[in-house]
Coordinates of C-alpha atoms in Angstrom, one line a residue:
M1 CA 12.4 15.1 -19.6
P2 CA 9.7 13.6 -21.8
K3 CA 6.1 13.8 -20.6
G4 CA 5.9 13.7 -16.9
L5 CA 3.6 11.1 -15.3
I6 CA 1.4 11.0 -12.2
H7 CA 2.0 8.4 -9.5
I8 CA -0.2 7.5 -6.5
Y9 CA 1.0 5.4 -3.7
T10 CA -2.1 4.8 -1.4
G11 CA -3.6 2.0 0.8
E12 CA -3.5 1.0 4.4
G13 CA -0.2 -0.7 4.2
K14 CA 3.3 0.5 5.2
G15 CA 5.5 1.7 2.3
K16 CA 3.9 4.7 0.6
T17 CA 6.3 7.3 1.7
T18 CA 9.2 4.8 1.5
A19 CA 8.5 4.2 -2.1
A20 CA 8.4 7.9 -2.7
I21 CA 11.8 8.4 -1.2
G22 CA 13.2 5.7 -3.1
L23 CA 12.0 7.3 -6.3
A24 CA 13.2 10.8 -5.2
V25 CA 16.7 9.3 -4.5
R26 CA 16.7 7.5 -7.8
A27 CA 15.8 10.7 -9.7
A28 CA 18.3 12.9 -7.8
G29 CA 21.0 10.3 -8.6
Q30 CA 20.3 10.7 -12.2
G31 CA 20.7 14.5 -12.0
L32 CA 17.0 15.5 -11.7
K33 CA 15.8 18.2 -9.6
V34 CA 13.4 16.9 -6.7
L35 CA 10.9 18.8 -4.6
F36 CA 9.7 16.6 -1.6
V37 CA 6.9 18.0 0.2
Q38 CA 5.7 16.5 3.5
F39 CA 2.4 17.4 4.9
F40 CA 1.6 16.8 8.6
K41 CA 5.4 16.5 9.5
L42 CA 7.1 18.9 12.0
D43 CA 10.4 20.4 11.2
D44 CA 11.8 19.7 14.5
A45 CA 10.5 16.2 14.7
S46 CA 12.9 13.2 14.7
S47 CA 12.7 11.6 11.2
G48 CA 15.3 9.4 9.4
E49 CA 14.0 10.5 6.0
K50 CA 14.3 14.2 7.0
E51 CA 17.9 13.9 8.0
I52 CA 18.9 12.1 5.0
L53 CA 16.9 14.0 2.4
K54 CA 18.3 17.3 3.5
K55 CA 21.9 16.1 3.0
L56 CA 21.3 14.7 -0.5
S57 CA 22.2 16.9 -3.5
G58 CA 19.2 17.6 -5.8
I59 CA 16.4 17.2 -3.3
E60 CA 14.7 20.1 -1.6
L61 CA 12.6 19.2 1.4
L62 CA 9.6 21.3 2.6
R63 CA 7.4 20.4 5.5
S64 CA 4.0 21.8 6.5
N65 CA 5.0 21.8 10.0
V66 CA 1.7 21.1 11.7
R67 CA 0.7 17.7 12.8
H68 CA -2.6 15.9 11.7
P69 CA -5.4 15.8 14.3
I70 CA -5.2 12.1 14.5
F71 CA -1.8 12.2 16.0
T72 CA -2.6 15.1 18.4
K73 CA -5.8 13.7 19.9
E74 CA -7.7 16.6 18.1
K75 CA -5.5 19.3 19.8
T76 CA -4.3 20.6 16.4
D77 CA -5.4 24.1 15.6
K78 CA -7.4 23.3 12.4
E79 CA -7.4 26.8 11.1
L80 CA -3.5 26.9 11.5
L81 CA -3.4 23.6 9.8
K82 CA -5.5 24.8 6.9
Q83 CA -3.4 27.9 6.5
S84 CA -0.3 25.9 6.6
I85 CA -1.4 23.6 3.9
S86 CA -2.5 26.4 1.8
Q87 CA 0.9 28.2 2.2
I88 CA 2.8 25.2 1.3
F89 CA 0.6 24.5 -1.6
E90 CA 1.3 28.1 -2.9
T91 CA 4.9 27.8 -2.4
V92 CA 4.9 24.4 -4.4
K93 CA 3.1 26.1 -7.3
K94 CA 5.7 29.0 -7.3
K95 CA 8.7 26.7 -7.2
I96 CA 7.2 24.5 -10.0
A97 CA 6.9 27.5 -12.0
S98 CA 10.4 28.9 -11.4
D99 CA 12.7 26.4 -10.1
G100 CA 13.0 23.7 -12.9
I101 CA 11.7 20.9 -10.7
N102 CA 11.7 17.5 -12.5
L103 CA 10.0 15.5 -9.8
L104 CA 7.5 16.7 -7.3
V105 CA 6.5 14.4 -4.5
L106 CA 3.4 15.4 -2.3
D107 CA 3.8 13.1 0.7
E108 CA 0.4 12.6 2.5
I109 CA -1.6 14.7 0.1
N110 CA -4.3 12.3 -0.3
S111 CA -4.9 12.7 3.5
V112 CA -4.9 16.4 3.1
L113 CA -7.5 16.0 0.4
S114 CA -9.7 13.5 2.1
G115 CA -9.6 15.6 5.2
G116 CA -10.8 18.6 3.3
W117 CA -7.7 20.7 4.2
L118 CA -7.3 21.4 0.5
A119 CA -10.0 21.3 -2.3
I120 CA -9.8 18.5 -4.7
N121 CA -10.5 20.8 -7.5
D122 CA -7.4 22.8 -6.7
M123 CA -5.3 19.6 -6.9
V124 CA -7.0 18.5 -10.1
N125 CA -6.5 21.9 -11.6
F126 CA -2.9 21.9 -10.6
L127 CA -2.2 18.4 -12.1
K128 CA -4.1 19.4 -15.3
N129 CA -1.9 22.5 -15.7
K130 CA 1.5 21.1 -14.5
P131 CA 4.5 21.6 -16.7
E132 CA 4.6 18.9 -19.4
G133 CA 7.8 17.2 -18.0
L134 CA 7.0 17.3 -14.4
E135 CA 6.7 13.9 -12.8
V136 CA 4.4 14.0 -9.7
V137 CA 4.0 11.5 -6.8
L138 CA 1.1 11.6 -4.5
T139 CA 0.9 9.6 -1.4
G140 CA -1.3 8.8 1.5
R141 CA -4.4 6.8 2.3
D142 CA -7.7 7.4 0.7
A143 CA -6.6 8.7 -2.8
P144 CA -9.5 10.4 -4.3
V145 CA -11.2 8.7 -7.2
E146 CA -10.7 11.8 -9.4
L147 CA -7.0 11.5 -8.9
V148 CA -6.8 7.9 -9.4
K149 CA -8.6 8.4 -12.9
M150 CA -6.0 11.0 -13.8
A151 CA -2.9 8.9 -12.6
D152 CA -0.7 6.9 -14.7
Y153 CA 0.5 4.6 -11.9
V154 CA -1.6 3.6 -9.0
T155 CA -0.1 1.3 -6.4
E156 CA -2.1 0.3 -3.4
M157 CA -0.1 -0.8 -0.3
L158 CA -2.2 -3.5 1.2
K159 CA -2.0 -4.1 4.9
I160 CA -2.0 -7.8 5.8
K161 CA -0.6 -7.5 9.2
H162 CA 1.1 -4.6 11.0
P163 CA 2.8 -4.5 14.4
F164 CA 0.6 -1.4 15.5
D165 CA -2.3 -3.8 15.6
S166 CA -0.5 -5.5 18.5
D167 CA 0.3 -2.1 20.3
V168 CA 3.8 -2.0 19.0
K169 CA 4.7 1.7 18.9
A170 CA 6.6 3.5 15.9
R171 CA 10.2 2.6 15.9
K172 CA 13.1 5.0 15.2
G173 CA 14.7 4.2 11.8
I174 CA 11.8 1.9 10.7
E175 CA 8.6 3.9 11.0
Y176 CA 10.3 7.5 11.3

């Protein structure tokens, strides 16, 4: 591939992960090798995207397997969360160096960074030193300014209205 670019999908609106999945499917359909990493998602949790991504040829799915404290009412073991994120980030770096990955999606990485679970400098250094042809997608709310400045694409999903605001719970097949 020619020079790989950096994409950011951020904002309060729905669609950040959905857009990243669409790009991953498109890339895999063109024969590119995709590494799709989901932070704050459990391996055994029900998830439509998990089920289909695991079946698609050309896409490898990794999950950090620890929930974000916002979803566990602060019951998440924060040290375990930080270790999990560090371990998966190290795994990503090794795979990028050796597995010929063309597209890397770091789903919810902006939330990881804004929560302080991974140092922003580590991500900036990773992006500055990524292989020339590696395309990278960063999703999640609160994209750090440092990453926005580095990115080639920045898309903000703007929430105008959301069913959650009316106490509608996440629905199978739509939100997960």
